[in-house]
Amino acid sequence: MQKSNGGNYTVKSGDTLSTIAASKGLDWKTLYNQNAGVVGGNPDLIFPGQVLSV
């Protein structure tokens, strides 16, 4: 399930990795693995303003 369209996504209030991944046609684990350096060790803890590679 890797259908990323490339580019970046800026996290907004209320976002989760699951909702961002679903909107981009990705699995949340794939999105997390691509952005572990930005997100850190807890995939449930993302912050508005973080820029994720999609």
Coordinates of N, CA and C in Angstrom, one line a residue:
M1 N 0.8 -1.2 0.0 CA 0.0 0.0 0.0 C 0.9 1.2 0.0
Q2 N 1.7 1.4 -1.0 CA 2.6 2.5 -1.0 C 2.3 3.4 -2.2
K3 N 1.4 4.4 -2.0 CA 0.9 5.2 -3.1 C 1.2 6.6 -2.9
S4 N 2.3 6.9 -2.2 CA 2.6 8.3 -1.9 C 2.7 9.2 -3.2
N5 N 2.3 10.4 -3.1 CA 2.4 11.3 -4.2 C 3.6 12.2 -4.1
G6 N 4.4 11.9 -3.1 CA 5.6 12.7 -2.9 C 5.3 14.1 -2.3
G7 N 6.3 14.8 -1.9 CA 6.1 16.1 -1.3 C 6.1 16.1 0.2
N8 N 5.6 17.2 0.8 CA 5.6 17.4 2.2 C 4.2 17.6 2.7
Y9 N 4.0 17.4 4.0 CA 2.7 17.7 4.6 C 3.0 18.3 6.0
T10 N 2.4 19.5 6.2 CA 2.5 20.1 7.5 C 1.4 19.7 8.4
V11 N 1.8 19.1 9.6 CA 0.8 18.6 10.6 C 0.0 19.8 11.1
K12 N -1.3 19.5 11.1 CA -2.3 20.5 11.7 C -2.9 20.0 13.0
S13 N -3.4 20.8 13.8 CA -4.1 20.4 15.0 C -5.2 19.4 14.7
G14 N -5.1 18.3 15.5 CA -6.1 17.2 15.3 C -5.7 16.1 14.4
D15 N -4.6 16.3 13.7 CA -4.1 15.3 12.8 C -3.5 14.1 13.6
T16 N -3.6 12.9 13.0 CA -2.9 11.7 13.4 C -2.1 11.2 12.3
L17 N -1.1 10.3 12.5 CA -0.4 9.7 11.4 C -1.4 8.9 10.6
S18 N -2.4 8.2 11.3 CA -3.4 7.4 10.5 C -4.2 8.2 9.5
T19 N -4.7 9.4 10.0 CA -5.5 10.2 9.1 C -4.7 10.8 8.0
I20 N -3.5 11.2 8.3 CA -2.6 11.8 7.2 C -2.3 10.7 6.2
A21 N -1.9 9.5 6.7 CA -1.5 8.4 5.8 C -2.7 8.0 4.9
A22 N -3.9 7.9 5.5 CA -5.1 7.6 4.8 C -5.4 8.6 3.7
S23 N -5.2 9.8 4.0 CA -5.5 10.9 2.9 C -4.5 10.8 1.8
K24 N -3.3 10.2 2.0 CA -2.3 10.2 1.0 C -2.2 8.8 0.4
G25 N -3.1 7.9 0.8 CA -3.0 6.5 0.3 C -1.9 5.7 0.8
L26 N -1.5 6.0 2.0 CA -0.4 5.2 2.6 C -0.8 4.5 3.9
D27 N 0.0 3.5 4.3 CA -0.2 2.9 5.6 C 0.5 3.7 6.6
W28 N -0.1 3.9 7.8 CA 0.5 4.7 8.8 C 1.9 4.3 9.2
K29 N 2.2 3.0 9.2 CA 3.5 2.5 9.5 C 4.5 3.0 8.5
T30 N 4.1 3.0 7.2 CA 5.0 3.4 6.2 C 5.3 4.9 6.4
L31 N 4.3 5.7 6.6 CA 4.4 7.1 6.9 C 5.4 7.4 8.1
Y32 N 5.1 6.6 9.2 CA 6.0 6.7 10.3 C 7.4 6.4 10.0
N33 N 7.7 5.3 9.3 CA 9.0 4.9 9.0 C 9.7 5.9 8.1
Q34 N 9.0 6.6 7.3 CA 9.6 7.6 6.4 C 9.9 8.9 7.2
N35 N 9.3 9.0 8.4 CA 9.4 10.3 9.1 C 9.8 10.1 10.6
A36 N 10.4 8.9 10.9 CA 10.8 8.6 12.3 C 11.7 9.7 12.9
G37 N 12.6 10.3 12.0 CA 13.5 11.3 12.5 C 12.8 12.6 12.9
V38 N 11.7 12.9 12.3 CA 10.9 14.0 12.6 C 9.9 13.7 13.8
V39 N 9.3 12.6 13.7 CA 8.3 12.3 14.7 C 8.9 11.8 16.0
G40 N 10.0 11.1 16.0 CA 10.6 10.6 17.2 C 10.1 9.2 17.5
G41 N 10.3 8.8 18.7 CA 10.0 7.4 19.1 C 8.6 7.0 19.3
N42 N 7.7 8.0 19.4 CA 6.3 7.7 19.6 C 5.4 8.1 18.5
P43 N 4.9 7.1 17.7 CA 4.1 7.5 16.5 C 2.8 8.1 16.8
D44 N 2.4 8.0 18.1 CA 1.1 8.6 18.5 C 1.3 10.1 18.9
L45 N 2.5 10.6 18.9 CA 2.8 12.0 19.4 C 3.4 12.8 18.3
I46 N 2.5 13.5 17.6 CA 2.9 14.4 16.5 C 2.4 15.8 16.9
F47 N 3.0 16.8 16.4 CA 2.7 18.2 16.8 C 2.4 19.1 15.6
P48 N 1.4 20.0 15.7 CA 1.2 20.9 14.6 C 2.4 21.7 14.2
G49 N 2.7 21.8 13.0 CA 3.8 22.5 12.5 C 4.9 21.6 12.0
Q50 N 4.9 20.3 12.5 CA 5.9 19.4 12.0 C 5.7 19.1 10.5
V51 N 6.8 19.0 9.8 CA 6.7 18.8 8.3 C 7.1 17.4 8.0
L52 N 6.1 16.6 7.5 CA 6.4 15.2 7.2 C 6.6 15.0 5.7
S53 N 7.4 14.1 5.4 CA 7.6 13.7 4.0 C 6.6 12.7 3.6
V54 N 5.8 13.0 2.6 CA 4.8 12.0 2.1 C 5.1 11.6 0.7

